[in-house]
mmCIF file of C-alpha atoms in Angstrom:
data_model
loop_
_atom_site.group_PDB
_atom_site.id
_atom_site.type_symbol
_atom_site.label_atom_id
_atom_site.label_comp_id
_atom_site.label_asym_id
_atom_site.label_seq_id
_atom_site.Cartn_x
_atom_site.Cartn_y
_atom_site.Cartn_z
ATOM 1 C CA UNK A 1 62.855 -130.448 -178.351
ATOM 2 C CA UNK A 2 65.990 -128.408 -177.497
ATOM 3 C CA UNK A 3 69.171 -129.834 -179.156
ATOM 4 C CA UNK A 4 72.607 -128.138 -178.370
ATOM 5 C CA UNK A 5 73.843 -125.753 -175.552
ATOM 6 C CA UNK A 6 75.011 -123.137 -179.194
ATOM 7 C CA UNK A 7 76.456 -120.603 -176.315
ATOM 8 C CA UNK A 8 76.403 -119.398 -172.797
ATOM 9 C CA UNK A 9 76.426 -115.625 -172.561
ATOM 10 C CA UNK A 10 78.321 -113.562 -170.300
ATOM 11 C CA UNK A 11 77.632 -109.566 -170.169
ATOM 12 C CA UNK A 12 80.575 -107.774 -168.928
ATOM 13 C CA UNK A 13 81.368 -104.059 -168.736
ATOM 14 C CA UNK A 14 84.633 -104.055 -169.943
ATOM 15 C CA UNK A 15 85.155 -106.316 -173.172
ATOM 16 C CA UNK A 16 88.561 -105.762 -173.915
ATOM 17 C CA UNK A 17 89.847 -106.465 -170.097
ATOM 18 C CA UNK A 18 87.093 -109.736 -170.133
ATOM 19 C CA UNK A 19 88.707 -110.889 -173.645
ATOM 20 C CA UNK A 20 92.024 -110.719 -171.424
ATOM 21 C CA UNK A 21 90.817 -112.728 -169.228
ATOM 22 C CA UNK A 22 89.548 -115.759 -171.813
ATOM 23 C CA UNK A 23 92.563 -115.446 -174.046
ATOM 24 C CA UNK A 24 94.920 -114.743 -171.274
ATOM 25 C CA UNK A 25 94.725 -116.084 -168.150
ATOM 26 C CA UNK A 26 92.703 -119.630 -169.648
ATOM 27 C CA UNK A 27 93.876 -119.764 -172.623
ATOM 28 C CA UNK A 28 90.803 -119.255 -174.554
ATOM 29 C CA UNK A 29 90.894 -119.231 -178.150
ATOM 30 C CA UNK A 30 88.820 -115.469 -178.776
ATOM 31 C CA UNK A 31 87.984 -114.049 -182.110
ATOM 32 C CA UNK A 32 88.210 -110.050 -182.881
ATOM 33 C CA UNK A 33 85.223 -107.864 -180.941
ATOM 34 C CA UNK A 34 82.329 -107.548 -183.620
ATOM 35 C CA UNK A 35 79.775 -104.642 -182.858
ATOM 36 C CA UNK A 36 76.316 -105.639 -183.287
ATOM 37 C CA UNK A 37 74.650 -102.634 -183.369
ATOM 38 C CA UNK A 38 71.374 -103.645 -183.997
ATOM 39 C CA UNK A 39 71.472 -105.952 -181.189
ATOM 40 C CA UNK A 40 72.757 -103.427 -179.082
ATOM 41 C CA UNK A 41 75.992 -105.144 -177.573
ATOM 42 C CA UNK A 42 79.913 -105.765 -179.052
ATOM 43 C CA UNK A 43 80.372 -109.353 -178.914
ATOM 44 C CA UNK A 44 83.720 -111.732 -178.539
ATOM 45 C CA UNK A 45 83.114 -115.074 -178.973
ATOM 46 C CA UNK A 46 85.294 -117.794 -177.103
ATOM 47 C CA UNK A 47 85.755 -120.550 -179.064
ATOM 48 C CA UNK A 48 85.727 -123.751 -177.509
ATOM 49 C CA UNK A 49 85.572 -127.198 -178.812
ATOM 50 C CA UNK A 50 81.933 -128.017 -177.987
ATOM 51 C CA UNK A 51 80.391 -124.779 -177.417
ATOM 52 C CA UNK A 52 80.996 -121.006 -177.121
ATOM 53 C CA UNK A 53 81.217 -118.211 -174.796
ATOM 54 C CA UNK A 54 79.659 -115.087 -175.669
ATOM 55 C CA UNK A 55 81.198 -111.823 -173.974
ATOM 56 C CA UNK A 56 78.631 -109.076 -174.435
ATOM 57 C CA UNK A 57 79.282 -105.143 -173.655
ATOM 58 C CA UNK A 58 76.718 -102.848 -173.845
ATOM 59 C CA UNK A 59 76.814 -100.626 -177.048
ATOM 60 C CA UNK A 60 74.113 -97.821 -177.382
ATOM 61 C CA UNK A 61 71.817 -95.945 -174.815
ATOM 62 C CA UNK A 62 69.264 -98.409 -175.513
ATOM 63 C CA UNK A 63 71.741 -101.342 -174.828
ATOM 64 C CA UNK A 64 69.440 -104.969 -173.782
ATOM 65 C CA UNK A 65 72.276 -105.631 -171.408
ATOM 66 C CA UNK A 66 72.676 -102.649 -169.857
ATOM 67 C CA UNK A 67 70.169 -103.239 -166.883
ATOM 68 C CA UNK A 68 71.527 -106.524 -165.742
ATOM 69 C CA UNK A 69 75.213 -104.515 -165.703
ATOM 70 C CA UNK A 70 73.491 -102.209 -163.475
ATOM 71 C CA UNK A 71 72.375 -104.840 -161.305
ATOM 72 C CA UNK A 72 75.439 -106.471 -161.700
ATOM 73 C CA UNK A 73 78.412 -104.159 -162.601
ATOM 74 C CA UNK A 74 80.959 -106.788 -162.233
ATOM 75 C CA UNK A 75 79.364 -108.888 -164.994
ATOM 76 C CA UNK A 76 77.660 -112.099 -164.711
ATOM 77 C CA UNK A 77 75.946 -114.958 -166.753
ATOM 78 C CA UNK A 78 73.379 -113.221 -168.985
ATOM 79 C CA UNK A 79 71.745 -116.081 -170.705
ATOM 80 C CA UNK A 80 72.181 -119.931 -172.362
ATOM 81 C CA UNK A 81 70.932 -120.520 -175.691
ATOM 82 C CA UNK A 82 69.518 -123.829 -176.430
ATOM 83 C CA UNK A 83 69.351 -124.875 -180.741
ATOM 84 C CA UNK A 84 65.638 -126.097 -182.060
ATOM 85 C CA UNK A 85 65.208 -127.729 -184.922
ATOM 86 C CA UNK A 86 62.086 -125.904 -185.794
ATOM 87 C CA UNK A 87 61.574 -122.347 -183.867
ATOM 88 C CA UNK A 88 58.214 -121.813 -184.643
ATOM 89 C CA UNK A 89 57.179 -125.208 -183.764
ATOM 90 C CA UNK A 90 59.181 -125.420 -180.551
ATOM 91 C CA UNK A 91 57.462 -121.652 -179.637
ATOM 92 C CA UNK A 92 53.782 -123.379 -180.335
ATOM 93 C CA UNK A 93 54.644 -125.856 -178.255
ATOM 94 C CA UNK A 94 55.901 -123.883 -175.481
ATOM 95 C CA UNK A 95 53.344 -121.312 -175.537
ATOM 96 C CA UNK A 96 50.610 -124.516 -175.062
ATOM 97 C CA UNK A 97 52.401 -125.286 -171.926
ATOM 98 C CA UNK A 98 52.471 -122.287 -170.437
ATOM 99 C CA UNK A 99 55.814 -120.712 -171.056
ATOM 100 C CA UNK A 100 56.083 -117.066 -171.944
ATOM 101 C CA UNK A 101 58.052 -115.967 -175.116
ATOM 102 C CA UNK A 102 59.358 -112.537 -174.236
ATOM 103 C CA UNK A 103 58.727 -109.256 -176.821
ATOM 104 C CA UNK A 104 55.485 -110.130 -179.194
ATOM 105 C CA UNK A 105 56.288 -113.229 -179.986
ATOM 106 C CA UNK A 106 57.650 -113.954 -183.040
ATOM 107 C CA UNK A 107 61.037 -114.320 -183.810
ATOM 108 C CA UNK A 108 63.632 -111.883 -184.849
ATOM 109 C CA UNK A 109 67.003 -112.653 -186.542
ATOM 110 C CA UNK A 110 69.971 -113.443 -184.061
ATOM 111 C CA UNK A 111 73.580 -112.216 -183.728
ATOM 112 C CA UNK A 112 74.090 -115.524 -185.725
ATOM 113 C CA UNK A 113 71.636 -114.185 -188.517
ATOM 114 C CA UNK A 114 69.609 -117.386 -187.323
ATOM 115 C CA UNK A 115 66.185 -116.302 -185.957
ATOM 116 C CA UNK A 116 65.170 -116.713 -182.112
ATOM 117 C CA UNK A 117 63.449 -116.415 -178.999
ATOM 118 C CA UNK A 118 63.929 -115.585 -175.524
ATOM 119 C CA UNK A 119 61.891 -117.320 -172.370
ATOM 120 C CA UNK A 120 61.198 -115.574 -169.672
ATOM 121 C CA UNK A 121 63.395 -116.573 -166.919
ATOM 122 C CA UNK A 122 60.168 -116.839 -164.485
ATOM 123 C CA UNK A 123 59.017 -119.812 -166.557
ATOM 124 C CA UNK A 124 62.831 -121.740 -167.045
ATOM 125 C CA UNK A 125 64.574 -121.774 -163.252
ATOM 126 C CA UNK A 126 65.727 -117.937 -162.801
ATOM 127 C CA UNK A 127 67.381 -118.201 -166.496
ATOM 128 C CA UNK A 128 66.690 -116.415 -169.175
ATOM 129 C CA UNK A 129 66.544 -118.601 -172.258
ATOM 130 C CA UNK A 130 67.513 -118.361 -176.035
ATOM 131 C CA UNK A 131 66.479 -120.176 -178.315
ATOM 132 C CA UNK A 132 67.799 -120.274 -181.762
ATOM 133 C CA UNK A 133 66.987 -121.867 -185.000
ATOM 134 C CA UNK A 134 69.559 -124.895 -185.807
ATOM 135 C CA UNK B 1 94.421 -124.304 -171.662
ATOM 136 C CA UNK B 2 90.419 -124.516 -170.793
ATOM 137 C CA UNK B 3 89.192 -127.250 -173.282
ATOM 138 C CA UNK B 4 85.566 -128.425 -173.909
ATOM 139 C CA UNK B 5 82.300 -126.905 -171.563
ATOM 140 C CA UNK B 6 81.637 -129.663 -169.277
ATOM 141 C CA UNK B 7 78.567 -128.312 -168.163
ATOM 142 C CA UNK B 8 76.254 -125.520 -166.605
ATOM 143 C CA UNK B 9 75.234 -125.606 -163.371
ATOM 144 C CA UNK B 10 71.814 -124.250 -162.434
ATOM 145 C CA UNK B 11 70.715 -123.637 -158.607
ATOM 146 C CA UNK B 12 67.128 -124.521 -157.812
ATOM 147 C CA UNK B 13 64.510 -124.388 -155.157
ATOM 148 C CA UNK B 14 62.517 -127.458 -156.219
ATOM 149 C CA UNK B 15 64.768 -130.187 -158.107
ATOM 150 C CA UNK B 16 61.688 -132.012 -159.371
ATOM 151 C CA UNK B 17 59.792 -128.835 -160.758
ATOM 152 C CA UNK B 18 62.952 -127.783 -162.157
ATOM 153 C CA UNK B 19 63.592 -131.375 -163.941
ATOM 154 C CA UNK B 20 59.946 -130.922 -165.712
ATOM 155 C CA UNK B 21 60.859 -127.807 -166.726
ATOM 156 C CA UNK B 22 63.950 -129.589 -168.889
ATOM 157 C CA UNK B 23 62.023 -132.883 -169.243
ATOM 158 C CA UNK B 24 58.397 -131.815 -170.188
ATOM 159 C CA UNK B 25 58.520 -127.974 -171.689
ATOM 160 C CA UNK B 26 61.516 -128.356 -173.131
ATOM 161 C CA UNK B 27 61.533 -131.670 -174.066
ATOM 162 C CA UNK B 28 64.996 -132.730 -173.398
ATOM 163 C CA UNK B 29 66.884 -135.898 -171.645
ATOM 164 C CA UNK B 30 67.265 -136.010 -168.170
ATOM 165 C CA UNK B 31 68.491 -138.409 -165.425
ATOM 166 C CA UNK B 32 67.245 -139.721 -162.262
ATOM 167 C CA UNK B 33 68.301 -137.262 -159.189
ATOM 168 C CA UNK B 34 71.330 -138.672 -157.339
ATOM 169 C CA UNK B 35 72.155 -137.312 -153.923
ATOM 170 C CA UNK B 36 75.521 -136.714 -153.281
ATOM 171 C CA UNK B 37 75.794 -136.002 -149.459
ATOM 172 C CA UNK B 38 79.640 -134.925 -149.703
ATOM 173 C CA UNK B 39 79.038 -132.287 -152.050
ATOM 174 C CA UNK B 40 75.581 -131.451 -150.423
ATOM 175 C CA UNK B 41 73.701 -131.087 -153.303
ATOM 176 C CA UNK B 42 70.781 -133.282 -154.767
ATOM 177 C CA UNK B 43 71.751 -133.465 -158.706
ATOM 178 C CA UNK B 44 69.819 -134.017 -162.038
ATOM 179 C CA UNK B 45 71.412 -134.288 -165.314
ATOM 180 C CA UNK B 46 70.192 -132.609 -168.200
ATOM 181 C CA UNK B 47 72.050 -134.407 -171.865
ATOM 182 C CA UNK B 48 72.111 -132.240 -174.451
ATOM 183 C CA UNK B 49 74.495 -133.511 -177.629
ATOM 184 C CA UNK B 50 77.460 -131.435 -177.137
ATOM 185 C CA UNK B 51 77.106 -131.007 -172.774
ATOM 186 C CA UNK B 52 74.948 -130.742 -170.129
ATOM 187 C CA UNK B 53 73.628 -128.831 -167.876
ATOM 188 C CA UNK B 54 73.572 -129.863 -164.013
ATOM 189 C CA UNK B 55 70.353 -128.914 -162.005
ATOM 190 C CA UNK B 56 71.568 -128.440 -158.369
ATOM 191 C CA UNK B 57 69.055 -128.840 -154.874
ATOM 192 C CA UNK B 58 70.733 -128.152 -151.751
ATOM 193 C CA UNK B 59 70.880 -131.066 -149.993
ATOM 194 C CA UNK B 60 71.955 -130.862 -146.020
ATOM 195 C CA UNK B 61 72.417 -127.880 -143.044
ATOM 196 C CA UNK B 62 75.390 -127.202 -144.973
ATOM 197 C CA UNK B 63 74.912 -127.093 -148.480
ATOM 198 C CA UNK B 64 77.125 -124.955 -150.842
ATOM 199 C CA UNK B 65 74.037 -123.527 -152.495
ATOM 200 C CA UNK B 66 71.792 -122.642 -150.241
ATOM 201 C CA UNK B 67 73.554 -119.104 -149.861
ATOM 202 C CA UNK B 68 73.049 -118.653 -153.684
ATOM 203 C CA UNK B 69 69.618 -119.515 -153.400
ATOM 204 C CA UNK B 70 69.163 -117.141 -150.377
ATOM 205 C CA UNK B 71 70.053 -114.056 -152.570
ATOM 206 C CA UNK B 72 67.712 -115.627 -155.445
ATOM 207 C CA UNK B 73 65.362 -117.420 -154.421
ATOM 208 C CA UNK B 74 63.579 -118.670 -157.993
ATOM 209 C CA UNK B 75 67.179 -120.090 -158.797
ATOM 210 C CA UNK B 76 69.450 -119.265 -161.224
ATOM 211 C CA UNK B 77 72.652 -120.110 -163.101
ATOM 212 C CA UNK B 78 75.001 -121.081 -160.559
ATOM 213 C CA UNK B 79 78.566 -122.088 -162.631
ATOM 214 C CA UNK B 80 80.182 -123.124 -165.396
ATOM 215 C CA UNK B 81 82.711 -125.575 -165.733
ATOM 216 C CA UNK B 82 85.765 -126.010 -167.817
ATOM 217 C CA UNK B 83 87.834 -129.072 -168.575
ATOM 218 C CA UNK B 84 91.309 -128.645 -168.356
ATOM 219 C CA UNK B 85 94.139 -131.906 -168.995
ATOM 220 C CA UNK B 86 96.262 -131.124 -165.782
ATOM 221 C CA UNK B 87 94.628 -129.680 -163.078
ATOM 222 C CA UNK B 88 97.915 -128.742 -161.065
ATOM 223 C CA UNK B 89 99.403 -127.400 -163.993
ATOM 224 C CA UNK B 90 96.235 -125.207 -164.566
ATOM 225 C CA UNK B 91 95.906 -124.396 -161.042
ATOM 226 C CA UNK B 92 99.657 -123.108 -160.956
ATOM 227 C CA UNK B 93 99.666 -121.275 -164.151
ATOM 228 C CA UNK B 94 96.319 -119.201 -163.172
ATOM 229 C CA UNK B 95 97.679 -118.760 -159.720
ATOM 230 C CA UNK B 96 101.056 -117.004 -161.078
ATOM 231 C CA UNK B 97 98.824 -114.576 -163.323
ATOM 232 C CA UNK B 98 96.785 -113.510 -160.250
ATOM 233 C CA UNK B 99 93.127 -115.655 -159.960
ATOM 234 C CA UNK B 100 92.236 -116.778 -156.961
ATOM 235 C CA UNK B 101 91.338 -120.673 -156.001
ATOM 236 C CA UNK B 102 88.627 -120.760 -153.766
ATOM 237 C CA UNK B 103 88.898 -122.817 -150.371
ATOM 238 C CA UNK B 104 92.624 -123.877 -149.873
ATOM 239 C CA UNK B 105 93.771 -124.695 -153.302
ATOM 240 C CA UNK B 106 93.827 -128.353 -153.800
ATOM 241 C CA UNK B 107 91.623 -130.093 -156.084
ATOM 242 C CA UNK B 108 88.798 -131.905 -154.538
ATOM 243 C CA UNK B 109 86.964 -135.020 -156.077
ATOM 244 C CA UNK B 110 83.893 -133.181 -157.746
ATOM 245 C CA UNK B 111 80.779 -134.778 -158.885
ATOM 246 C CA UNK B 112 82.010 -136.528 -161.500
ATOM 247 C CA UNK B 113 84.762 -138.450 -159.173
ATOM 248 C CA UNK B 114 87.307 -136.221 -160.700
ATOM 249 C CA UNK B 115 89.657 -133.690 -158.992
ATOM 250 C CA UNK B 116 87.765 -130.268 -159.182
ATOM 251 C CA UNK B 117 88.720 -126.473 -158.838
ATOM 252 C CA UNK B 118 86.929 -123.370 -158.245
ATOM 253 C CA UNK B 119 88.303 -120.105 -159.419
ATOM 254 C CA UNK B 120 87.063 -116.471 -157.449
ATOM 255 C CA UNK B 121 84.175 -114.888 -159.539
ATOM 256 C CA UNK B 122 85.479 -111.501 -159.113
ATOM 257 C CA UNK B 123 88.607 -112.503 -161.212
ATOM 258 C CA UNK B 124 86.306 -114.264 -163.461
ATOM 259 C CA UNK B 125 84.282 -111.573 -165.041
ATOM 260 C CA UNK B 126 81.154 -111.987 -161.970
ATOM 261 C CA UNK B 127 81.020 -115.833 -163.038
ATOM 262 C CA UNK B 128 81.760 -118.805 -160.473
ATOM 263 C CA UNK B 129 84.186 -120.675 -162.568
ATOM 264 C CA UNK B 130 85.102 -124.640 -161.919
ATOM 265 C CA UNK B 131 87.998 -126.726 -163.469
ATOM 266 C CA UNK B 132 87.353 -129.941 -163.842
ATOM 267 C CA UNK B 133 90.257 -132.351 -164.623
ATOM 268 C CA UNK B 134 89.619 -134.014 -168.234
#
């Protein structure tokens, strides 16, 4: 069912010194910062030749990411997005065997302007999981 | 300098309820386990089309993970790995901006039989980072 890694996501609580870091010290090819304010984060995306990094900072009161920065204030790994061919099939599916789809359910429309879905991380190894219409 | 994402690394508990996570829920390709006593991990390898992602069991008194796995227990995502064309040239150039190689700064032979680095999390936005040679 799931097709390509489309991006590993890494919350961080300073984007412009975590850009730095990417474009700096490795050598990262980064694009401008992008707010997102409807998904509650600015986002940098590093651009690598078979994937991307996402750098997410909170942005709002009501930012998604802003509890795991509490938890972790130094940043960390947030999530990994897997593509599906079919996101309403592959939630079916999942659903039957027992995995929970966080929020109600259906999906909403990505910072791609794709639509997804996130796993709980209980049901996929500690990991919270996106995934997102290919 | 960092190239392609040569994989993610995921820490778990139970290597064979973590590989029917990936094989049977979410439907993907994955490889026998293969111990590797010298890096003291049990390994499974998940194939998606553009990378993969490495499911790791501790494997030994000694194993690198089990300290990771200690602070969460359900597992989690454990590193990611970059691929780099010279690893001494890499090594050098991230050493004169200021990030830290773990252990005593010589590549290793990592998983793949390639020479391997590990760069300090705390100068890599919270994120164990490894460079792998290409």
């Amino acid at each position: 069912m799931i097709g390509r890694l489309n991006h590993v996501a890494i919350a961080v609580p300073d984007l412009e010194a975590a850009t730095a870091v990417y474009r700096d010290t490795l050598g990262a090819r980064v694009t401008p910062a992008t707010e997102q304010p409807e998904h509650g984060v600015t986002v940098v995306f590093i651009e690598l030749p078979n994937t991307k990094i996402e750098l997410l900072e909170p942005l709002g009161e009501k930012s998604p990411i802003q509890a795991f920065l509490d938890r972790s204030p130094a940043g960390g790994i947030h999530h990994v997005c897997y593509e599906v061919d079919d996101i309403l099939a592959a939630r079916d599916q999942l659903k039957a065997q027992g995995a929970r789809v966080l929020g109600d359910g259906e999906p909403k429309i990505g910072a791609h302007g794709k639509p997804v879905l996130f796993l709980h991380p209980k049901d996929m190894l500690g990991t919270l999981v996106e995934l997102e219409q290919a």
